[in-house]
């Protein structure tokens, strides 16, 4: 079993390891043995040459581990508040995962952004590529992709035979992604062509192994694409919605909290109207008398906000990320030394997503902000992207995730490395954007319009996601009645000004990954409510920096657990 090393600068003297810690850490050790892909994302060494078992037997092994761990937790006695949080957070995570497995959602998983189709390839982006030995490890793992993808097809078949198939739109997205990966200018060809050992040529034997593994992996994705088209597509439902029952389960999973879906659907529409009104106000600052669309056109033409090429985009991202770390450290946040480093990268894929990956346990691999630029896009407008840097970097995901990884003197390895809830993490990242606006970083009308435009998108997808999947009546602005793809597209484009390529990808994401996208804005709502509760409780003694430290030290638990922990109600 892998043992996590201690981050540089941290100490373990503050809190002895408890029996509850042992349960959580044993779970993590056994979990990463079953999921080497997640081990790579967590920065846990020892698994980079392996891939998960994606067959029904692999999912059953995870379920057995969850049930064993739940039994141990039921018999565990906490010795302090940290143990109480660990028990509550791990229990909720495992129980929800069991409910989702029982509902058949694991084996049928297929969408355009976060399913095994992408997960088998994604960890290669995080693996070292600076030596013959590193490339040899990549070749070893890549040679296992045909097995993993065949197991994935087996799980999809089992799910299909019991009537669980992803919607047509997601199956077609999977077919298209398989084609993109295996194209003459696709991922595998580019990877082999660019492989080098530092500044030197790759050892010929290693190069040959890599080329052979990449060819086999490419062929496996071609086979998967044919399987999806031949065996899955004819059985895929046309309807995008997953239904109210499944949606409630998935919403709870992504939030770590139970919310009233009808009330939240109505709140989303009201929040969207409020943001739209603010955008009209900012448009007048850009140019008196202008509409929002006219103000955005002015901003897009303004050379002050213009970047050409991905190199310029990466350099700008890095500069802004470094600047805010310097400005906020020791003022609004405690930022430990290793956490003050973040790398900004252009992703090797071209899906349109922007994402963060956390540091390794020992910080030898830093936290990274990734921008997956859609094919053909070379012009970028900083007015519409600054809030994303704060979202993915500091005070967003990087501060939240990396600071938790650093807290080895307080938290067990599961709490630091593996406890992640979307509503907590993405809600914090939206809270971080708002905090930067509160601190004056969005006072420039262009940057403020960009932040509000992103807020508009996040509020719109609360409405769209809940409405489509739960079957609620569509807003009057798109004609009311039943949601359709055309209504969803009209609604989304009315409330966001991103490129068509990005928005098409985003809409497919919402339709294929129910409950995840709303967790950002709903999570922000719950974070703000918690801050306000603490402000009212503590009155003149309320200290924002102390609130941030206390909340972040708890780690990425579900939002119900976070609230109870911060308020001392566990």
Coordinates of C-alpha atoms in Angstrom, one line a residue:
X1 CA 0.0 0.0 0.0
X2 CA 1.1 3.5 -0.8
X3 CA 2.1 5.8 2.1
X4 CA 1.6 9.5 1.5
X5 CA 4.6 11.6 2.2
X6 CA 4.5 14.8 4.3
X7 CA 4.6 18.1 2.4
X8 CA 7.7 20.2 2.9
X9 CA 7.3 22.6 5.8
X10 CA 4.4 20.8 7.5
X11 CA 4.6 19.0 10.8
X12 CA 2.7 16.0 12.2
X13 CA 3.2 16.9 15.9
X14 CA 0.0 18.8 16.4
X15 CA -2.5 15.9 16.4
X16 CA -1.9 12.1 16.9
X17 CA -3.4 9.7 14.4
X18 CA -6.7 8.2 15.6
X19 CA -8.6 5.1 14.9
X20 CA -11.0 7.0 12.7
X21 CA -8.0 8.4 10.8
X22 CA -6.8 4.8 10.3
X23 CA -10.2 3.8 8.8
X24 CA -10.2 6.7 6.4
X25 CA -6.5 6.1 5.4
X26 CA -7.1 2.4 4.9
X27 CA -10.0 3.2 2.7
X28 CA -7.9 5.5 0.6
X29 CA -5.0 3.0 0.3
X30 CA -7.4 0.3 -0.9
X31 CA -9.3 2.8 -3.1
X32 CA -6.3 3.9 -5.1
X33 CA -5.3 0.3 -5.6
X34 CA -8.6 -0.1 -7.3
X35 CA -8.4 3.2 -9.1
X36 CA -4.9 4.0 -10.3
X37 CA -6.3 6.8 -12.4
X38 CA -7.5 8.7 -9.4
X39 CA -4.2 8.0 -7.7
X40 CA -2.4 9.9 -10.4
X41 CA -4.8 12.8 -10.1
X42 CA -4.3 12.9 -6.3
X43 CA -0.5 12.8 -6.8
X44 CA -0.2 9.5 -4.9
X45 CA 2.9 7.6 -6.3
X46 CA 3.2 4.0 -7.3
X47 CA 0.3 3.6 -9.7
X48 CA 1.3 5.5 -12.8
X49 CA 1.9 2.3 -14.8
X50 CA -1.7 1.0 -14.2
X51 CA -5.3 1.7 -15.2
X52 CA -8.6 0.9 -13.5
X53 CA -10.7 -2.2 -14.0
X54 CA -13.7 -0.7 -15.7
X55 CA -15.7 -3.9 -16.0
X56 CA -18.8 -4.7 -13.9
X57 CA -16.4 -6.7 -11.6
X58 CA -14.3 -3.6 -11.0
X59 CA -17.4 -1.6 -10.0
X60 CA -18.4 -4.4 -7.7
X61 CA -15.0 -4.4 -6.0
X62 CA -15.5 -0.7 -5.2
X63 CA -18.9 -1.4 -3.8
X64 CA -17.5 -4.1 -1.5
X65 CA -14.8 -1.7 -0.2
X66 CA -17.5 0.9 0.5
X67 CA -19.7 -1.5 2.4
X68 CA -16.7 -2.7 4.5
X69 CA -15.7 0.8 5.3
X70 CA -19.2 1.9 6.3
X71 CA -19.4 -1.1 8.7
X72 CA -16.1 0.1 10.3
X73 CA -17.4 3.7 10.6
X74 CA -20.6 2.5 12.3
X75 CA -18.5 1.0 15.1
X76 CA -16.0 3.9 15.3
X77 CA -15.9 6.4 18.3
X78 CA -14.6 9.9 17.5
X79 CA -12.1 11.4 19.9
X80 CA -12.4 15.0 18.7
X81 CA -14.2 17.3 16.3
X82 CA -11.8 16.4 13.4
X83 CA -12.9 12.7 13.8
X84 CA -16.5 13.8 13.8
X85 CA -16.1 15.5 10.5
X86 CA -14.2 12.6 9.0
X87 CA -17.0 10.2 10.0
X88 CA -19.7 12.4 8.7
X89 CA -18.0 13.2 5.4
X90 CA -16.8 9.7 4.6
X91 CA -20.1 8.1 5.6
X92 CA -22.0 10.5 3.3
X93 CA -19.6 10.0 0.5
X94 CA -19.8 6.2 0.7
X95 CA -23.6 6.0 1.2
X96 CA -24.2 8.3 -1.8
X97 CA -21.8 6.3 -4.0
X98 CA -23.6 3.1 -3.0
X99 CA -26.9 4.7 -3.9
X100 CA -25.6 5.8 -7.3
X101 CA -24.1 2.3 -7.9
X102 CA -27.4 0.7 -7.0
X103 CA -29.3 3.0 -9.4
X104 CA -27.1 1.6 -12.2
X105 CA -25.5 4.9 -13.0
X106 CA -21.8 3.8 -12.8
X107 CA -21.8 1.1 -15.5
X108 CA -23.8 3.3 -18.0
X109 CA -21.6 6.4 -17.6
X110 CA -21.0 8.1 -20.9
X111 CA -20.9 11.9 -21.5
X112 CA -18.8 14.5 -23.2
X113 CA -16.6 15.5 -20.3
X114 CA -16.5 13.2 -17.2
X115 CA -17.0 9.5 -18.1
X116 CA -14.5 6.6 -18.5
X117 CA -14.1 7.5 -22.1
X118 CA -12.2 10.6 -21.0
X119 CA -10.8 9.2 -17.7
X120 CA -8.7 6.5 -19.4
X121 CA -6.8 9.2 -21.3
X122 CA -6.8 12.1 -18.9
X123 CA -4.1 11.0 -16.4
X124 CA -1.4 11.1 -19.1
X125 CA -1.5 14.9 -18.9
X126 CA -0.3 14.8 -15.3
X127 CA 2.5 12.2 -15.7
X128 CA 6.2 13.3 -16.0
X129 CA 7.5 13.5 -19.5
X130 CA 11.1 14.6 -18.9
X131 CA 13.1 11.3 -19.2
X132 CA 13.4 8.0 -20.8
X133 CA 12.1 6.4 -17.6
X134 CA 9.1 8.6 -17.5
X135 CA 8.2 7.9 -21.1
X136 CA 8.6 4.2 -20.4
X137 CA 6.1 4.4 -17.7
X138 CA 3.7 6.2 -20.0
X139 CA 4.1 3.4 -22.6
X140 CA 3.4 0.8 -20.0
X141 CA 0.2 2.5 -18.9
X142 CA -0.8 3.3 -22.4
X143 CA -0.4 -0.4 -23.4
X144 CA -3.2 -1.2 -21.0
X145 CA -5.7 1.1 -22.7
X146 CA -7.1 -1.6 -25.0
X147 CA -8.0 -3.7 -21.9
X148 CA -9.5 -0.8 -20.0
X149 CA -11.6 0.3 -23.0
X150 CA -12.8 -3.2 -23.6
X151 CA -13.8 -3.5 -20.0
X152 CA -15.7 -0.2 -20.3
X153 CA -17.5 -1.5 -23.3
X154 CA -18.5 -4.6 -21.3
X155 CA -20.0 -2.4 -18.6
X156 CA -21.9 -0.3 -21.1
X157 CA -23.2 -3.5 -22.6
X158 CA -24.4 -4.8 -19.2
X159 CA -26.1 -1.5 -18.5
X160 CA -27.7 -1.5 -22.0
X161 CA -29.1 -4.9 -21.5
X162 CA -31.0 -3.8 -18.4
X163 CA -32.2 -0.6 -20.2
X164 CA -29.7 1.9 -18.9
X165 CA -28.2 3.8 -21.9
X166 CA -26.9 7.4 -22.1
X167 CA -28.9 9.7 -24.3
X168 CA -28.3 9.9 -28.1
X169 CA -26.5 13.2 -27.8
X170 CA -23.9 11.9 -25.4
X171 CA -23.3 8.7 -27.4
X172 CA -22.7 10.8 -30.5
X173 CA -20.3 13.0 -28.5
X174 CA -18.4 9.9 -27.5
X175 CA -18.2 8.7 -31.1
X176 CA -16.9 12.1 -32.1
X177 CA -14.3 12.2 -29.3
X178 CA -13.0 8.8 -30.3
X179 CA -12.5 10.0 -33.8
X180 CA -10.8 13.2 -32.7
X181 CA -8.3 11.3 -30.5
X182 CA -7.4 8.9 -33.3
X183 CA -7.2 11.4 -36.2
X184 CA -4.0 12.0 -38.1
X185 CA -3.5 15.1 -36.1
X186 CA -5.1 13.7 -32.9
X187 CA -3.7 13.1 -29.4
X188 CA -1.8 9.9 -30.0
X189 CA 0.0 11.0 -33.1
X190 CA 1.0 14.3 -31.5
X191 CA 2.1 12.6 -28.3
X192 CA 4.6 10.2 -30.1
X193 CA 5.9 13.0 -32.4
X194 CA 6.6 15.4 -29.5
X195 CA 8.1 12.8 -27.0
X196 CA 11.6 13.8 -25.9
X197 CA 13.8 13.0 -22.9
X198 CA 14.4 16.5 -21.6
X199 CA 16.4 18.3 -24.4
X200 CA 17.6 15.0 -25.9
X201 CA 16.0 12.6 -28.3
X202 CA 14.2 9.7 -26.7
X203 CA 16.0 6.4 -26.5
X204 CA 15.0 4.5 -29.7
X205 CA 13.8 1.4 -27.7
X206 CA 11.6 3.6 -25.5
X207 CA 10.3 5.5 -28.6
X208 CA 9.5 2.2 -30.3
X209 CA 7.6 1.0 -27.2
X210 CA 5.7 4.3 -26.9
X211 CA 4.8 4.2 -30.6
X212 CA 3.5 0.6 -30.3
X213 CA 1.5 1.4 -27.2
X214 CA 0.0 4.6 -28.8
X215 CA -0.9 2.7 -31.9
X216 CA -2.7 0.0 -29.8
X217 CA -4.4 2.7 -27.7
X218 CA -5.5 4.5 -30.9
X219 CA -6.9 1.3 -32.3
X220 CA -8.8 0.7 -29.1
X221 CA -10.5 4.1 -29.2
X222 CA -11.4 3.4 -32.9
X223 CA -12.9 0.1 -31.7
X224 CA -14.8 1.8 -28.9
X225 CA -16.1 4.4 -31.3
X226 CA -17.4 1.6 -33.6
X227 CA -19.0 -0.1 -30.6
X228 CA -20.7 3.1 -29.5
X229 CA -22.1 3.6 -33.0
X230 CA -23.1 -0.1 -33.6
X231 CA -24.1 -1.4 -30.2
X232 CA -25.2 1.6 -28.1
X233 CA -26.5 4.3 -30.4
X234 CA -29.5 2.3 -31.7
X235 CA -30.6 1.8 -28.0
X236 CA -30.0 5.3 -26.8
X237 CA -33.0 7.4 -25.8
X238 CA -33.6 10.7 -27.6
X239 CA -34.7 12.5 -24.4
X240 CA -31.8 14.3 -22.6
X241 CA -33.5 14.5 -19.1
X242 CA -32.6 11.9 -16.5
X243 CA -35.8 12.2 -14.5
X244 CA -36.7 13.7 -11.1
X245 CA -35.7 10.7 -9.0
X246 CA -32.2 10.2 -10.4
X247 CA -31.7 14.0 -10.5
X248 CA -32.4 14.4 -6.8
X249 CA -29.8 11.7 -6.1
X250 CA -27.2 13.3 -8.4
X251 CA -27.9 16.8 -7.1
X252 CA -27.2 15.6 -3.5
X253 CA -24.0 13.9 -4.6
X254 CA -22.6 17.0 -6.3
X255 CA -23.7 19.3 -3.5
X256 CA -23.2 17.2 -0.4
X257 CA -26.5 18.8 0.6
X258 CA -30.2 18.4 0.1
X259 CA -31.9 21.3 -1.5
X260 CA -35.5 22.0 -2.5
X261 CA -35.4 21.6 -6.3
X262 CA -38.5 23.6 -7.0
X263 CA -37.4 26.5 -4.8
X264 CA -33.9 26.4 -6.3
X265 CA -35.3 26.4 -9.8
X266 CA -37.3 29.6 -9.0
X267 CA -34.3 31.1 -7.2
X268 CA -32.1 30.5 -10.2
X269 CA -34.5 32.5 -12.4
X270 CA -34.6 35.4 -9.9
X271 CA -30.8 35.4 -9.6
X272 CA -30.4 35.4 -13.3
X273 CA -32.7 38.4 -13.6
X274 CA -30.7 40.3 -10.9
X275 CA -27.4 39.6 -12.7
X276 CA -28.9 40.6 -16.1
X277 CA -29.9 44.0 -14.6
X278 CA -26.3 44.5 -13.2
X279 CA -24.9 43.8 -16.7
X280 CA -27.1 46.5 -18.2
X281 CA -25.7 48.9 -15.5
X282 CA -22.1 48.0 -16.4
X283 CA -22.9 48.4 -20.1
X284 CA -23.6 52.1 -19.4
X285 CA -20.1 52.4 -17.9
X286 CA -18.6 50.9 -21.0
X287 CA -20.6 53.3 -23.3
X288 CA -23.6 55.3 -22.2
X289 CA -26.7 54.2 -24.1
X290 CA -25.3 50.9 -25.2
X291 CA -26.9 47.5 -24.8
X292 CA -25.0 44.6 -23.2
X293 CA -24.3 43.2 -26.6
X294 CA -23.0 46.5 -27.9
X295 CA -20.8 46.9 -24.8
X296 CA -19.4 43.4 -25.3
X297 CA -18.6 44.2 -28.9
X298 CA -16.7 47.3 -27.8
X299 CA -14.8 45.3 -25.2
X300 CA -13.9 42.6 -27.8
X301 CA -12.5 45.3 -30.1
X302 CA -10.5 47.0 -27.4
X303 CA -6.8 46.1 -27.8
X304 CA -6.2 46.5 -24.0
X305 CA -8.1 43.2 -23.5
X306 CA -6.7 41.3 -26.5
X307 CA -4.4 38.3 -26.6
X308 CA -3.2 36.5 -29.7
X309 CA -2.1 32.9 -29.5
X310 CA -2.0 30.3 -26.7
X311 CA 1.5 31.3 -25.6
X312 CA 0.3 34.8 -24.8
X313 CA -2.8 33.3 -23.0
X314 CA -0.6 31.1 -20.9
X315 CA 1.8 33.9 -20.0
X316 CA -1.1 36.2 -19.1
X317 CA -2.8 33.5 -16.9
X318 CA 0.5 32.9 -15.1
X319 CA 1.1 36.5 -14.5
X320 CA -2.3 37.1 -13.0
X321 CA -2.2 34.0 -10.9
X322 CA 1.2 35.0 -9.4
X323 CA 0.1 38.6 -8.8
X324 CA -3.0 37.7 -6.8
X325 CA -1.0 35.2 -4.6
X326 CA 1.4 38.0 -3.8
X327 CA -1.4 40.4 -3.0
X328 CA -3.6 38.2 -0.9
X329 CA -1.0 36.2 1.1
X330 CA -1.0 37.2 4.8
X331 CA -3.7 39.8 4.2
X332 CA -6.9 37.9 3.4
X333 CA -5.6 34.4 3.6
X334 CA -2.9 32.3 5.2
X335 CA -1.1 30.8 2.2
X336 CA 1.7 28.3 3.1
X337 CA 4.9 28.5 1.2
X338 CA 4.4 25.4 -1.1
X339 CA 0.9 26.7 -2.0
X340 CA 2.3 29.9 -3.4
X341 CA 3.4 28.1 -6.5
X342 CA 0.9 27.4 -9.3
X343 CA 1.6 26.4 -12.9
X344 CA -0.6 27.6 -15.8
X345 CA -0.8 25.2 -18.8
X346 CA -2.4 24.9 -22.2
X347 CA -3.9 21.4 -22.2
X348 CA -3.0 18.9 -25.0
X349 CA -6.7 18.3 -25.7
X350 CA -9.0 20.8 -27.5
X351 CA -12.4 20.3 -25.8
X352 CA -13.0 23.9 -24.6
X353 CA -12.8 23.0 -20.9
X354 CA -10.9 24.9 -18.2
X355 CA -9.9 23.0 -15.1
X356 CA -7.6 22.6 -12.2
X357 CA -5.5 19.7 -11.0
X358 CA -4.1 19.6 -7.5
X359 CA -0.6 19.1 -6.3
X360 CA 1.0 15.8 -5.4
X361 CA 1.2 14.9 -1.7
X362 CA 4.7 16.2 -1.4
X363 CA 4.2 19.2 -3.7
X364 CA 6.9 17.9 -6.2
X365 CA 4.1 18.3 -8.7
X366 CA 2.5 21.7 -8.2
X367 CA -1.2 22.6 -8.6
X368 CA -2.0 23.4 -12.2
X369 CA -4.5 25.4 -14.1
X370 CA -5.3 23.9 -17.5
X371 CA -6.9 25.6 -20.5
X372 CA -8.2 23.2 -23.2
X373 CA -8.5 25.6 -26.1
X374 CA -10.9 24.6 -28.9
X375 CA -9.4 23.8 -32.2
X376 CA -9.0 26.9 -34.3
X377 CA -9.4 29.5 -31.5
X378 CA -6.4 31.8 -31.4
X379 CA -7.8 35.1 -30.1
X380 CA -8.6 35.6 -26.5
X381 CA -10.2 38.5 -24.6
X382 CA -9.0 39.0 -21.1
X383 CA -12.0 41.0 -19.9
X384 CA -14.0 37.8 -20.2
X385 CA -11.4 35.5 -18.7
X386 CA -10.0 37.2 -15.6
X387 CA -12.6 35.8 -13.2
X388 CA -11.7 32.3 -14.5
X389 CA -8.1 32.8 -13.3
X390 CA -9.4 33.7 -9.8
X391 CA -11.8 30.7 -10.0
X392 CA -9.2 28.1 -10.9
X393 CA -6.2 29.7 -9.1
X394 CA -6.2 31.9 -6.0
X395 CA -8.4 32.4 -4.1
X396 CA -10.3 29.6 -5.9
X397 CA -9.4 26.0 -6.4
X398 CA -5.7 26.2 -6.0
X399 CA -5.9 27.8 -2.6
X400 CA -8.7 25.5 -1.5
X401 CA -7.2 22.2 -2.7
X402 CA -3.5 22.9 -2.2
X403 CA -4.0 24.3 1.3
X404 CA -6.0 21.2 2.3
X405 CA -3.2 18.9 0.9
X406 CA -0.7 20.9 3.0
X407 CA -2.6 20.3 6.3
X408 CA -1.0 17.0 7.2
X409 CA -0.7 18.1 10.8
X410 CA -4.5 18.3 11.1
X411 CA -6.1 16.0 8.5
X412 CA -5.7 12.4 7.5
X413 CA -4.7 11.5 4.0
X414 CA -8.3 10.9 2.8
X415 CA -9.4 14.3 4.1
X416 CA -6.5 16.0 2.4
X417 CA -6.3 14.1 -0.9
X418 CA -9.6 12.5 -1.7
X419 CA -12.5 14.3 0.0
X420 CA -14.0 16.4 -2.8
X421 CA -17.5 17.6 -3.3
X422 CA -18.3 19.7 -6.3
X423 CA -20.7 22.0 -4.5
X424 CA -18.1 22.7 -1.9
X425 CA -15.2 23.1 -4.4
X426 CA -17.0 24.8 -7.2
X427 CA -19.1 26.8 -4.9
X428 CA -15.9 28.1 -3.2
X429 CA -14.5 29.0 -6.5
X430 CA -17.5 31.1 -7.4
X431 CA -17.3 32.6 -3.9
X432 CA -13.7 33.4 -4.6
X433 CA -14.7 35.3 -7.8
X434 CA -17.2 37.3 -5.8
X435 CA -14.7 38.0 -3.1
X436 CA -12.3 39.4 -5.7
X437 CA -15.1 41.7 -6.8
X438 CA -15.7 42.7 -3.2
X439 CA -12.0 43.5 -2.9
X440 CA -12.0 45.8 -5.9
X441 CA -10.4 43.5 -8.5
X442 CA -13.4 43.8 -10.8
X443 CA -13.9 47.5 -10.6
X444 CA -12.7 47.9 -14.2
X445 CA -16.0 47.9 -16.3
X446 CA -14.6 45.3 -18.7
X447 CA -13.5 42.9 -16.1
X448 CA -16.7 43.4 -14.2
X449 CA -18.7 42.7 -17.3
X450 CA -16.7 39.5 -17.7
X451 CA -17.3 38.4 -14.2
X452 CA -21.1 39.1 -14.5
X453 CA -21.2 37.3 -17.8
X454 CA -19.7 34.2 -16.2
X455 CA -22.2 34.6 -13.3
X456 CA -25.0 34.8 -15.8
X457 CA -23.9 31.5 -17.3
X458 CA -23.7 29.9 -13.9
X459 CA -27.2 31.1 -13.0
X460 CA -28.6 30.1 -16.4
X461 CA -27.4 26.6 -16.0
X462 CA -29.1 26.2 -12.6
X463 CA -32.3 26.9 -14.4
X464 CA -31.5 24.9 -17.5
X465 CA -30.1 21.8 -15.8
X466 CA -32.8 21.5 -13.1
X467 CA -35.5 22.3 -15.6
X468 CA -34.5 19.8 -18.3
X469 CA -33.7 16.9 -16.0
X470 CA -36.7 17.3 -13.6
X471 CA -39.2 18.2 -16.3
X472 CA -40.1 21.6 -14.9
X473 CA -41.9 24.1 -17.2
X474 CA -39.5 26.2 -19.2
X475 CA -39.3 30.0 -18.6
X476 CA -41.6 32.2 -20.5
X477 CA -38.7 33.9 -22.4
X478 CA -38.3 30.7 -24.4
X479 CA -42.0 30.0 -24.8
X480 CA -42.7 28.0 -21.6
X481 CA -43.9 24.4 -21.8
X482 CA -41.6 21.4 -22.1
X483 CA -37.9 22.0 -22.4
X484 CA -36.3 21.1 -25.7
X485 CA -32.8 21.3 -27.0
X486 CA -33.7 24.3 -29.1
X487 CA -35.2 26.1 -26.1
X488 CA -32.2 25.2 -24.0
X489 CA -29.9 26.6 -26.7
X490 CA -31.9 29.8 -27.0
X491 CA -31.9 30.2 -23.2
X492 CA -28.2 29.6 -22.8
X493 CA -27.1 31.9 -25.7
X494 CA -29.4 34.6 -24.4
X495 CA -27.5 34.6 -21.1
X496 CA -23.9 34.0 -22.1
X497 CA -21.6 35.5 -24.7
X498 CA -19.0 32.8 -25.1
X499 CA -18.1 31.4 -28.6
X500 CA -20.6 28.9 -30.2
X501 CA -18.0 26.1 -29.8
X502 CA -17.7 26.6 -26.1
X503 CA -21.4 26.9 -25.6
X504 CA -22.3 23.8 -27.6
X505 CA -19.8 21.9 -25.5
X506 CA -21.3 23.4 -22.3
X507 CA -24.8 22.6 -23.2
X508 CA -23.9 19.0 -24.0
X509 CA -22.2 18.9 -20.7
X510 CA -25.3 20.0 -18.8
X511 CA -27.5 17.5 -20.6
X512 CA -25.1 14.6 -20.0
X513 CA -23.8 15.3 -16.5
X514 CA -27.0 16.0 -14.5
X515 CA -26.6 18.0 -11.3
X516 CA -22.9 19.0 -11.7
X517 CA -23.2 22.4 -13.4
X518 CA -25.7 23.8 -10.9
X519 CA -23.5 22.9 -8.0
X520 CA -21.3 25.9 -8.8
X521 CA -23.9 28.6 -8.2
X522 CA -25.9 26.7 -5.6
X523 CA -22.6 26.0 -3.8
X524 CA -21.8 29.7 -3.9
X525 CA -25.2 30.4 -2.4
X526 CA -24.6 28.0 0.5
X527 CA -21.1 29.4 1.1
X528 CA -22.4 33.0 1.2
X529 CA -25.2 31.9 3.6
X530 CA -22.7 30.3 5.9
X531 CA -20.5 33.4 5.9
X532 CA -23.5 35.5 6.7
X533 CA -24.6 33.2 9.5
X534 CA -21.1 33.5 11.1
X535 CA -21.0 37.2 10.6
X536 CA -24.3 37.6 12.4
X537 CA -23.3 35.1 15.2
X538 CA -20.0 36.8 15.9
X539 CA -21.0 40.4 15.3
X540 CA -18.1 42.8 15.7
X541 CA -15.7 39.9 16.4
X542 CA -16.2 38.4 12.9
X543 CA -12.9 38.2 11.1
X544 CA -13.0 37.3 7.4
X545 CA -9.5 35.8 7.3
X546 CA -10.2 33.6 10.3
X547 CA -13.5 32.5 8.7
X548 CA -11.6 31.5 5.5
X549 CA -8.9 29.6 7.5
X550 CA -11.4 27.8 9.6
X551 CA -13.6 26.7 6.7
X552 CA -10.7 25.7 4.4
X553 CA -9.0 23.7 7.1
X554 CA -12.1 21.4 7.2
X555 CA -11.3 20.3 3.6
X556 CA -13.6 19.4 0.7
X557 CA -16.5 17.9 2.5
X558 CA -20.2 18.1 1.5
X559 CA -21.8 21.4 2.2
X560 CA -24.2 20.1 4.9
X561 CA -21.2 18.6 6.7
X562 CA -19.2 21.9 6.2
X563 CA -22.0 24.0 7.7
X564 CA -22.4 21.7 10.7
X565 CA -18.6 21.7 11.3
X566 CA -18.2 25.4 11.1
X567 CA -21.2 26.1 13.3
X568 CA -20.1 23.4 15.8
X569 CA -23.2 21.3 15.3
X570 CA -21.8 17.9 14.5

